[in-house]
XYZ file of C-alpha atoms in Angstrom:
605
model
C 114.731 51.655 -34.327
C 115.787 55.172 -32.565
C 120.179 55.535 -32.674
C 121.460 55.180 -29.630
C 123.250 57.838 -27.686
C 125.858 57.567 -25.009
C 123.998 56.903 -21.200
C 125.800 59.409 -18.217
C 125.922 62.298 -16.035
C 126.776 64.471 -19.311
C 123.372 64.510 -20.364
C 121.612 65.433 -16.930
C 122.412 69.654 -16.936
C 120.946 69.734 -20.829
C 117.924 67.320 -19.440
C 117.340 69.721 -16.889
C 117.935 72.974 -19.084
C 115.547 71.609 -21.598
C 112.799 70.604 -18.946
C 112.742 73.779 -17.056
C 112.897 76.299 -20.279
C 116.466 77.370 -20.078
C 115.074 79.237 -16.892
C 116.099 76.619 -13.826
C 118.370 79.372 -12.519
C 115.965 82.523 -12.681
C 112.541 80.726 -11.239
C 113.035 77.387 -9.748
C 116.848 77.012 -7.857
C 115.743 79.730 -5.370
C 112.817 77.275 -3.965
C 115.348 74.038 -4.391
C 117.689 76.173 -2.237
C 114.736 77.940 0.097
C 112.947 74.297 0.535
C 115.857 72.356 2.018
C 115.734 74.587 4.745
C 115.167 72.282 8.509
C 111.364 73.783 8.923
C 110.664 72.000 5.363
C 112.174 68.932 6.240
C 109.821 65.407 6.914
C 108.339 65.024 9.978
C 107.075 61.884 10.914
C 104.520 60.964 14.000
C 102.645 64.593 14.017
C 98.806 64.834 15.180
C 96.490 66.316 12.422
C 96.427 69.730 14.263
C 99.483 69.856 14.891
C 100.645 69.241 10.985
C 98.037 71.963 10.116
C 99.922 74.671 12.425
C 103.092 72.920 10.567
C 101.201 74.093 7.189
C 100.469 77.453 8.137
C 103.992 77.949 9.850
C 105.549 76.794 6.715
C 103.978 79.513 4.390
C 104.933 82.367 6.796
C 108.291 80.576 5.990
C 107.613 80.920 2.164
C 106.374 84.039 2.485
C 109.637 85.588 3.879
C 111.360 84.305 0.859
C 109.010 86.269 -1.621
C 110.950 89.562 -2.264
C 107.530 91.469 -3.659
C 104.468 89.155 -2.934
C 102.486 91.410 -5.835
C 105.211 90.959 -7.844
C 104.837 86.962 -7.597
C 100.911 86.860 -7.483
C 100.639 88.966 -11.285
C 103.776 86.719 -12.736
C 102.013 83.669 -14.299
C 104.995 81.953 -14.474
C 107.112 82.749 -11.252
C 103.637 81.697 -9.549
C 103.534 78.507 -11.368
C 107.234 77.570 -10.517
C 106.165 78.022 -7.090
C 103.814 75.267 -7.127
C 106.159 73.140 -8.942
C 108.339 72.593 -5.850
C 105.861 72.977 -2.950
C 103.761 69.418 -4.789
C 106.729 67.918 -3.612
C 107.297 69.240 0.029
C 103.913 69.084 1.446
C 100.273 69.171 0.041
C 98.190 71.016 3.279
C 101.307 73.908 2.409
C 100.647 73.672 -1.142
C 96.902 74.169 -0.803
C 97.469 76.855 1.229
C 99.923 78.717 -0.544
C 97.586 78.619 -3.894
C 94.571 79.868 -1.889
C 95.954 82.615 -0.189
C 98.447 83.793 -3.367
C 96.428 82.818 -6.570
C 92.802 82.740 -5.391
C 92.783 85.497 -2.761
C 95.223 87.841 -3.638
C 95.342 87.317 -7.110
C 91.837 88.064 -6.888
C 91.992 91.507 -4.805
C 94.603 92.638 -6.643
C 92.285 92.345 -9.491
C 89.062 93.454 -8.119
C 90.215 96.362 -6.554
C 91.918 98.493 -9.227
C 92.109 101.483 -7.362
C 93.813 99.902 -4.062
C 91.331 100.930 -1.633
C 91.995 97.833 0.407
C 95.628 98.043 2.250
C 96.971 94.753 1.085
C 100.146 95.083 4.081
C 97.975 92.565 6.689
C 97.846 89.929 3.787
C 101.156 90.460 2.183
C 103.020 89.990 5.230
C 100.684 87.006 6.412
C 99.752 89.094 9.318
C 96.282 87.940 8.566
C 95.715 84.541 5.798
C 93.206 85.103 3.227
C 90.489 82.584 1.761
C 88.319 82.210 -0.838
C 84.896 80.732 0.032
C 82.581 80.171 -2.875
C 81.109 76.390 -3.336
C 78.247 76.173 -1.096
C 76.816 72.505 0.280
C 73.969 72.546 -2.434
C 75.780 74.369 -5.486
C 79.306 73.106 -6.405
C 80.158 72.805 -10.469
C 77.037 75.417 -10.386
C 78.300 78.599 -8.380
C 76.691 81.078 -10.553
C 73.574 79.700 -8.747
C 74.415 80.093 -5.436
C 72.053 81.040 -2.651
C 74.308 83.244 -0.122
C 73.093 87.111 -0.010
C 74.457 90.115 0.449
C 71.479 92.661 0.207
C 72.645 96.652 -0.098
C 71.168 98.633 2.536
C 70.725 102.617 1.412
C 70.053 103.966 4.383
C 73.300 103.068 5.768
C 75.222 102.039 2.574
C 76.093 98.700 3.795
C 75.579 95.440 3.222
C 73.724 92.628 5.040
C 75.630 89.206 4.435
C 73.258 86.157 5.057
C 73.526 82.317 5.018
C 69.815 81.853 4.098
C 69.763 77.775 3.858
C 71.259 75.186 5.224
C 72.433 73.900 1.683
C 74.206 77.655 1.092
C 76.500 77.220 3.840
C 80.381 77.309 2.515
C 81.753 74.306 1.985
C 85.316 73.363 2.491
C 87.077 76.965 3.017
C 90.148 76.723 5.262
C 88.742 79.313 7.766
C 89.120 76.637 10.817
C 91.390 77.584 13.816
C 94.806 76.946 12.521
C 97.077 79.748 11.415
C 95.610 82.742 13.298
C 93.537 85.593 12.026
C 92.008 85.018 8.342
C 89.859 86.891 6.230
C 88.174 85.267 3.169
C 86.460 86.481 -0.339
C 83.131 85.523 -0.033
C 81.194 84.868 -2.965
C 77.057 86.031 -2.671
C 74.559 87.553 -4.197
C 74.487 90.894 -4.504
C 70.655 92.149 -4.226
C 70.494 95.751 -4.433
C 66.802 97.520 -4.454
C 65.222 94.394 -3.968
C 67.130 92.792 -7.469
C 69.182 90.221 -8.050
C 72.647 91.599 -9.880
C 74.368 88.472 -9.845
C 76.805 86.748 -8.271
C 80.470 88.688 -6.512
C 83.311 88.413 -3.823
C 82.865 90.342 -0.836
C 86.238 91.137 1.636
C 84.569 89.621 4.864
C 86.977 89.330 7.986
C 86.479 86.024 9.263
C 88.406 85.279 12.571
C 90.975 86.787 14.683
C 92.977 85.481 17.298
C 90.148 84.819 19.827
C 87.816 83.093 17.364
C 85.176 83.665 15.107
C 83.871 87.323 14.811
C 80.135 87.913 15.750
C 78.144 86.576 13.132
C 79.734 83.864 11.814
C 79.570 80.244 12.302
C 82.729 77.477 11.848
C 82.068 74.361 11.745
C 85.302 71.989 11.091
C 84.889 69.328 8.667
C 85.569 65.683 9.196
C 89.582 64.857 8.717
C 90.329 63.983 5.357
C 93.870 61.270 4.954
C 96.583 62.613 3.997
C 95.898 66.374 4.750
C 96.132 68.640 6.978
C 94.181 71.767 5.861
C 91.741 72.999 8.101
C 88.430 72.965 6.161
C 85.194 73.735 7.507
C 81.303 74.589 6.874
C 80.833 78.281 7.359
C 77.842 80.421 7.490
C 76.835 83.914 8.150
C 73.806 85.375 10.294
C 73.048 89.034 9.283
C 76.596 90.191 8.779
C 77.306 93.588 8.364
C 79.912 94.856 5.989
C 80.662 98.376 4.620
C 80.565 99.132 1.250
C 84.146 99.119 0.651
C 83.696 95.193 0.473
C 82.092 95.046 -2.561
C 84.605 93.802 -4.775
C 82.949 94.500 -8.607
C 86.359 95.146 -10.305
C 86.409 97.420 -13.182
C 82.826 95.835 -14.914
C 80.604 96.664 -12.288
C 80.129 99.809 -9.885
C 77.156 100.874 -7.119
C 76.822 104.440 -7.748
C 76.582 106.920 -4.443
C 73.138 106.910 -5.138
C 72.654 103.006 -4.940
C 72.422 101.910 -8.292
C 73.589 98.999 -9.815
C 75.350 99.590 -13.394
C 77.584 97.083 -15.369
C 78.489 96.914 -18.623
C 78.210 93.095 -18.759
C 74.466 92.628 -18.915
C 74.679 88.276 -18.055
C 74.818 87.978 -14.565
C 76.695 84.745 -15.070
C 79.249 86.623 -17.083
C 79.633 89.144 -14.253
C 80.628 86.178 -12.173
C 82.706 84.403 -14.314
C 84.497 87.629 -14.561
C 84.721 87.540 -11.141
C 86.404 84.387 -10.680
C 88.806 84.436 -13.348
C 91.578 83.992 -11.010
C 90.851 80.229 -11.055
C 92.006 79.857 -14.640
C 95.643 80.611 -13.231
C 94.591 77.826 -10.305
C 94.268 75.334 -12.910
C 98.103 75.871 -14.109
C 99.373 76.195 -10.561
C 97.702 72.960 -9.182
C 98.854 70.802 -12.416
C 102.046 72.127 -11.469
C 101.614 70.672 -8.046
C 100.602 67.739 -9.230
C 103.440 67.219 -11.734
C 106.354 68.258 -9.080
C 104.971 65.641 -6.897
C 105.077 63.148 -10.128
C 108.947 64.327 -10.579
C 109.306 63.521 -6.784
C 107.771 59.987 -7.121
C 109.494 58.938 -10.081
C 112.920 60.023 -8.681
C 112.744 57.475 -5.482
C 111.036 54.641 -7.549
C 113.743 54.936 -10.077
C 116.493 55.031 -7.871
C 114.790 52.548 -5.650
C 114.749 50.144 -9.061
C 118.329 50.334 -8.920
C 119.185 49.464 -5.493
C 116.780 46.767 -4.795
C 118.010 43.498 -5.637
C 116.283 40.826 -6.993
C 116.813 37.111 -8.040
C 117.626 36.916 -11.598
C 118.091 33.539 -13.589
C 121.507 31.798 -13.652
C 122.309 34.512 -11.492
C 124.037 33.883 -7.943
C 124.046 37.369 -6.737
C 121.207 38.675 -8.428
C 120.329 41.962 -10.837
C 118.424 45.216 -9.452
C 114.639 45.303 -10.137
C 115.108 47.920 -12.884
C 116.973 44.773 -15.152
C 113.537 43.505 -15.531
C 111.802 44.881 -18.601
C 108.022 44.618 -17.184
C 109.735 46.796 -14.167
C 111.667 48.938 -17.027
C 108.625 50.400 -19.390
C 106.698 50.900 -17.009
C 108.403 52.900 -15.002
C 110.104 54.398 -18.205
C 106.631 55.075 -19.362
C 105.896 56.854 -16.500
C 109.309 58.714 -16.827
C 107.915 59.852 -20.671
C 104.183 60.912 -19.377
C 106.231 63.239 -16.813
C 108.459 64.662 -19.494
C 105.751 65.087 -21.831
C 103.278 66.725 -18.912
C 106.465 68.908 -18.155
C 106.736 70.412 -21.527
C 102.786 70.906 -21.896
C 102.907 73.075 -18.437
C 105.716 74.919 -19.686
C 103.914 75.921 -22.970
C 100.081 76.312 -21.839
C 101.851 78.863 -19.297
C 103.831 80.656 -21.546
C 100.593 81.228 -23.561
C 98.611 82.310 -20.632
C 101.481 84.307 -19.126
C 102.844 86.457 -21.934
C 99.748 87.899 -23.188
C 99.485 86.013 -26.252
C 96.589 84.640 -25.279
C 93.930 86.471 -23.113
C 93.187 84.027 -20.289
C 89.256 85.273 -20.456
C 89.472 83.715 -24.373
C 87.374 81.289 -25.167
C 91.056 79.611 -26.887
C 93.081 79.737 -23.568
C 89.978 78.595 -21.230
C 89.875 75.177 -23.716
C 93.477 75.121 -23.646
C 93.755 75.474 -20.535
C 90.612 73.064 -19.318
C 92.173 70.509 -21.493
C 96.090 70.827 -19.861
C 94.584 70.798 -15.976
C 93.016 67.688 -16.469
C 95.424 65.598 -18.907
C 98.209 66.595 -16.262
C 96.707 65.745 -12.924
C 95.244 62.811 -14.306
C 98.832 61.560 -15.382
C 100.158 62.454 -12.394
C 98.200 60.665 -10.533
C 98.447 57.439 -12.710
C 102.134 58.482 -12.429
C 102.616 58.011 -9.039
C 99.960 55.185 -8.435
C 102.685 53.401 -10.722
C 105.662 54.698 -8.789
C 103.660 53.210 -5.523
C 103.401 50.012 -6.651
C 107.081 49.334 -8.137
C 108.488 50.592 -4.704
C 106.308 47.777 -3.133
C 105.554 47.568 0.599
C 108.436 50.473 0.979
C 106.266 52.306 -1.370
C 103.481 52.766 1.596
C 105.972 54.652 4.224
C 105.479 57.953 4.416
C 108.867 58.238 5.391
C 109.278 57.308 1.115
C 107.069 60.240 0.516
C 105.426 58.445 -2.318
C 102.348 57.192 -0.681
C 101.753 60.890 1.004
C 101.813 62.377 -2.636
C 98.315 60.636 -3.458
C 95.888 62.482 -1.926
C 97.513 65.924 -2.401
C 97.643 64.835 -6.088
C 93.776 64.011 -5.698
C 93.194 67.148 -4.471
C 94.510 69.131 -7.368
C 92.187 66.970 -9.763
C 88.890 67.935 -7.874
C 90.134 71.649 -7.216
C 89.345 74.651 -9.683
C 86.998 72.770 -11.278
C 86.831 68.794 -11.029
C 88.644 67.525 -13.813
C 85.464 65.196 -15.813
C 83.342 68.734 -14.937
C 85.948 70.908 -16.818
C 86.704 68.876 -19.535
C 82.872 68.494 -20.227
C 83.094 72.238 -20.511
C 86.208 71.564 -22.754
C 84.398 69.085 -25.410
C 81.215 71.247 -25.843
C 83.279 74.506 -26.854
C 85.393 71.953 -29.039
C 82.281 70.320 -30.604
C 80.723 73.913 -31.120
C 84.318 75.363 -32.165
C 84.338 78.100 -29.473
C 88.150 78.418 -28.672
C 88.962 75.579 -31.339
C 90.311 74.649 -34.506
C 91.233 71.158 -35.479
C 94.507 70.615 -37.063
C 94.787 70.219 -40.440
C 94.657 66.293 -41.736
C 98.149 64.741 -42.610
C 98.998 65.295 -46.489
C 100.650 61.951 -46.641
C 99.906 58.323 -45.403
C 101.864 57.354 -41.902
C 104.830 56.210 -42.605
C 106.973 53.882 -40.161
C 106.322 53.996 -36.422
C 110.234 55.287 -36.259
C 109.648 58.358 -36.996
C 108.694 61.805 -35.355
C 106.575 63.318 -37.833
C 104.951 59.553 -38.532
C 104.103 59.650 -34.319
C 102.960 63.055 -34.754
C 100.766 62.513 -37.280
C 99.400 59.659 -36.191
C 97.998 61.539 -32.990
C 96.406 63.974 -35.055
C 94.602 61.623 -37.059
C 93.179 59.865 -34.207
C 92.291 63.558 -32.819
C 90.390 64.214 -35.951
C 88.812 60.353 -35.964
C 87.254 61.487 -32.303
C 85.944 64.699 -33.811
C 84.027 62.980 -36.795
C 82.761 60.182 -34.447
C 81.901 62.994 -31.328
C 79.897 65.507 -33.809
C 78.641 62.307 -35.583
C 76.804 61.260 -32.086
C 75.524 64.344 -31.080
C 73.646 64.696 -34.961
C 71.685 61.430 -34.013
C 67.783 62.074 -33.180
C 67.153 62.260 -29.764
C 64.122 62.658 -27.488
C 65.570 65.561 -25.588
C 68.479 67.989 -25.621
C 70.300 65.837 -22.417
C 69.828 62.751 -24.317
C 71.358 64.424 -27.543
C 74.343 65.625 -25.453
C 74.650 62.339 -23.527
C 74.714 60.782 -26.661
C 77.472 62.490 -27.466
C 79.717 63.326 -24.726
C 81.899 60.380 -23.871
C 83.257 60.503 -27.389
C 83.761 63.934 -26.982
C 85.502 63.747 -23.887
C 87.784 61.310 -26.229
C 88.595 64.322 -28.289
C 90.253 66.359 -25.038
C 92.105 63.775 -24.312
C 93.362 63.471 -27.660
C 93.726 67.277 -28.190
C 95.909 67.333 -24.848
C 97.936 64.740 -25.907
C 98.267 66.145 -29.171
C 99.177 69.007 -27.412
C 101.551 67.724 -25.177
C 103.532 65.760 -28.246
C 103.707 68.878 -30.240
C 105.208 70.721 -27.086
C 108.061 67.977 -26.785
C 108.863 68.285 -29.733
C 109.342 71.940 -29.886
C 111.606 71.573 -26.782
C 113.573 69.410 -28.401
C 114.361 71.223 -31.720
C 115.334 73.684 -29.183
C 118.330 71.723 -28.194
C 121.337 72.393 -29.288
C 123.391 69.239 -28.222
C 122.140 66.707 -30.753
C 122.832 63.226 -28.583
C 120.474 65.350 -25.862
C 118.118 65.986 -28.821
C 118.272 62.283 -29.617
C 117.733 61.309 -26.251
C 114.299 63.422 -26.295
C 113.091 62.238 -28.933
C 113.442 58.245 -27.789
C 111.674 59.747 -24.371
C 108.842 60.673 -27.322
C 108.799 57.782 -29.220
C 108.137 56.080 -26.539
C 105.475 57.963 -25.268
C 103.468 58.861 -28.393
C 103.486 54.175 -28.823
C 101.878 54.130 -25.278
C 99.674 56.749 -26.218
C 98.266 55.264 -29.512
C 98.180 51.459 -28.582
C 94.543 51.968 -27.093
C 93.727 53.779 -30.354
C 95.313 50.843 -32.500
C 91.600 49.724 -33.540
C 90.272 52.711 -34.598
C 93.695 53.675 -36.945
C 93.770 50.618 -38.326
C 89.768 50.287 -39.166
C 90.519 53.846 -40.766
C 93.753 53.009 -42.738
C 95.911 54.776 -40.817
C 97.657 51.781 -39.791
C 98.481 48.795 -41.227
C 98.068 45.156 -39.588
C 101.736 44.865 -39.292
C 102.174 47.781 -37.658
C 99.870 47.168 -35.495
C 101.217 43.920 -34.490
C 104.304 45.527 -33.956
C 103.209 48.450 -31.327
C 103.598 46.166 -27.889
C 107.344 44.987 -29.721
C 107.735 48.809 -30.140
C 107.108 50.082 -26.593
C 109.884 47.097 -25.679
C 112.282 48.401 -27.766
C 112.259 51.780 -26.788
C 111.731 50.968 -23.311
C 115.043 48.925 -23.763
C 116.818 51.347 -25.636
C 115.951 54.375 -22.846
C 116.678 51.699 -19.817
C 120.532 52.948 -19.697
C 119.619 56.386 -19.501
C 116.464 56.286 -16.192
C 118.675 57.787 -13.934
C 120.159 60.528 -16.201
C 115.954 61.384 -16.914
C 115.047 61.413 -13.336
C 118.368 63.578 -12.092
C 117.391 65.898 -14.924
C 114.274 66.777 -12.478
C 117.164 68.829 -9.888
C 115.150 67.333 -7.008
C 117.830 68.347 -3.692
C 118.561 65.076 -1.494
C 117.863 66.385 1.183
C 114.549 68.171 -0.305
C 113.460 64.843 -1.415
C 114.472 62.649 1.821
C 113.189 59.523 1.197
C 115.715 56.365 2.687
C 115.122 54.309 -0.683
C 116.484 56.942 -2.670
C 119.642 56.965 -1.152
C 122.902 54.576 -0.920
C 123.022 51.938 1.497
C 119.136 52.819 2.174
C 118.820 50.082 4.770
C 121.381 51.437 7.150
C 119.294 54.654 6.882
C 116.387 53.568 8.872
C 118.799 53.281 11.783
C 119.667 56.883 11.414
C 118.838 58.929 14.551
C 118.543 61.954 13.289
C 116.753 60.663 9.590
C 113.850 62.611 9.370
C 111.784 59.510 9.583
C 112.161 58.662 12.964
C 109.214 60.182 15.108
């Protein structure tokens, strides 16, 4: 049993302090302050298009905030806090923002090393850039894509062609909404009649007036709970000068028209080209996890205002006094702290340089982080939904409008189950990593930190054995080897993420100076490492890891600690700085009920 600490507002600034790095203040206040500004607020009753001019009107209105948008775009980490805050103010904005500052800029900033594009249309949203690489036939497969650009000597240009109907580009936001756009356009780049792989061209797309000559938009089909305007796009024999050729620094057309790179796979030369999307993956978990934050903050508070019948009771108890209401929110509460401190470490690894991001080490590390985060985010606020009840499916509550943004962020830069394949064959193969070393000493009681820790990394090393185990058996084929093997090895990301994601918390909490705050964090770990390994109870036990008792004794556990953390919910959710008025949802408020008579609420339409 953890010692308790003292429950209050004390604890909230060193919550918050711990949860955001020490660095609240430098990257994430200035959007708290710049997002509670009126053209952020709710807005209830809006048509699709006209929510999709709301989108594009509200990144001109992030944009002005951005003192150097360069500056933001190569900052891993001031890009990343970004995200964090728009998850939770509106998901068409927030795929936006991370197409037109990570993917396309991030991109031609990269690709273009010597400047020779004039960046001033894009930076001050003059025009809005897009990236448009899947294609209707080749998705998870892009380095097999069928669009063309063919080099043309004689006039040193290029002819860009939609030659199928399965290579047309699929979901690009280069519909009407928001003005002019250009996009990057990923094709093949054919150059004396051979194929040299896979690149982004600079094509404009649109201006004011519509399409330009050549190019065909075709909206997509509405998709709930977004307002993005995707479409099918295709191009008939468009012309482009050479200039929009974007090979970067490993690939160059001579004067003279030859090809020369000193990558000789042409699905390296594309990965290469696309490495922008590794700094996707951080910025749409961090989406994903602001809009968890945002969830958990009105079902928590909403636990404590609702009122409930309670036995013996004549005026009965808020909804929170009920422990099945309790862990499971509380549980949620420790998935979002322990998602939180994952994001902050994965980024400082991929931010400060000590990590490469093209290394095979960050790319797992990475995989592995997008995945375990959006996936608990989602479960996250799917929880958050339900304990808010029918209030829960307002949009005025904001909750229910998180889902499909969330969604979003699991399919995008790589769909999560696609990614994490990726993830368990480089772990099985141990290209980018190294298993922890096994525990010296047997577990001792569940109590205990190092006990918790070491218990996840023996079940990380049980799903290794059992993963390269399967994919040893005989098999008629090498699908039917790998299929043999990959569920279990998709076992052993989860576990490494986890793993990953305990080791993190920890760190951030030996990091705290105030020991009752310390002490606090480390309940919020106990009891999410016992959610964690009651699925795994089985396996530990069948491997001596645990004992029988012990094992009895996990569901009593997760009750305990759930208990002993109920006093503190509100202190963990206020530690998330979420603005009132950013967050605007009626059953996260005092006296919520006399807020939906509020004329100017932001939930009346």
């Amino acid at each position: 049993m953890g010692t308790a600490v003292l429950a209050g507002p004390a604890r909230v600034p060193l919550l918050t302090e711990a949860l955001f790095d020490g660095r609240f203040d430098e990257l994430h206040r200035p959007w708290t302050d710049h997002f509670r500004r009126d053209i952020f607020r709710y807005r209830d009753g809006l048509s699709p298009a006209e929510r999709s001019e709301l989108a594009y009107e509200r990144l001109r209105a992030v944009n002005e905030r951005i003192a150097s948008v360069e500056d933001l775009v190569t900052s891993t980490d001031r890009l990343v806090s970004l995200h964090e805050w728009l998850g939770m103010v509106d998901g068409s904005l927030t795929t936006l923002a991370t197409i037109h500052y990570n993917l396309f800029l991030g991109s031609l900033l990269r690709l273009d090393p010597h400047r020779t594009v004039d960046l001033t249309p894009f930076t001050r949203l003059r025009r809005c850039g897009t990236v448009l690489i899947t294609e209707l036939g080749y998705g998870n497969n892009a380095a097999e894509l069928e669009t063309t650009a063919v080099h043309q000597p004689g006039t040193d240009t290029f002819v860009l062609h939609t030659p199928s109907a399965g290579a047309q580009k699929f979901m690009p936001n280069t519909g009407p909404a928001g003005g002019s756009k250009s996009g990057l356009v990923a094709a093949r780049l054919i150059v004396r009649g051979q194929d040299c792989g896979v690149f982004l061209f600079l094509v404009p797309l649109r201006d004011e007036r519509g399409p330009l000559p050549g190019i065909r938009i075709r909206p997509l089909s509405q998709t709930p709970g977004s307002a993005v305007d995707h479409a099918i796009t295709s191009f008939d024999q468009v012309v482009l000068d050479r200039s929009a050729l974007l090979a970067g620094d490993h690939a160059d057309l001579t004067a003279e028209g030859a090809f020369r790179s000193a990558i000789g796979s042409r699905r390296r030369r594309f990965l290469r080209s696309i490495q922008r999307v590794t700094t996707g993956k951080l910025c749409l978990a961090a989406a994903a996890l602001g809009g968890a934050r945002a969830g958990l903050t009105v079902a928590v508070r909403y636990a404590h205002r609702r009122h409930t019948f309670a036995p013996a009771s004549r005026t009965g108890v808020p909804v929170f006094a009920y422990r099945c209401h309790q862990t499971r929110l509380l549980g949620a509460a420790a998935r979002a702290y322990a998602a939180t401190f994952l994001l902050r470490e994965v980024t400082r690894r991929a931010g400060t340089g000590r990590e490469d991001p093209a290394s095979a080490e960050a790319e797992v590390l990475v995989a592995a982080a997008k995945g375990w985060i959006t996936w608990q985010a989602r479960d996250i606020v799917l929880e958050c939904r339900e304990r808010c009840g029918a209030q829960g499916l307002l949009s005025a509550n904001r909750i229910v409008d998180l889902i499909t943004p969330i969604e979003s962020t699991i399919t995008a830069e790589g769909d999560n189950l696609v990614i994490w394949t990726k993830a368990a064959a480089d772990m099985l193969t141990g290209r980018g990593y190294s298993p922890p070393a096994a525990p010296a000493a047997p577990a001792g009681p569940l109590t205990g930190r190092a006990a918790l820790l070491d218990l996840l990394v023996r079940h990380e090393l049980s799903c290794l054995r059992y993963a390269r185990g399967r994919i040893s058996l005989p098999s008629d084929s090498p699908l039917d080897r790998w299929n043999q093997a990959v569920n279990p090895a998709l076992d052993l990301v989860d576990a490494y993420a986890t793993r990953c994601a305990a080791q993190a918390f920890l760190a951030a909490a030996d990091r705290v100076a105030d020991e009752d705050t310390r002490r606090l964090l480390e309940q919020v770990f106990r009891l999410f490492v016992l959610q964690r390994l009651a699925p795994h109870a089985g396996p530990l036990l069948a491997d001596g890891h645990l004992t029988a008792e012990a094992v009895r004794d996990l569901a009593p556990a997760v009750d305990r600690a759930g208990a002993e953390l109920a006093p503190h919910a509100l202190a963990l959710v206020e530690a998330f700085a979420i603005p009132d008025d950013l967050l605007q949802a009626p059953i996260a408020t005092d006296g919520y009920a006399a807020a939906y008579d509020d004329p100017a609420g932001p939930w009346q339409p």
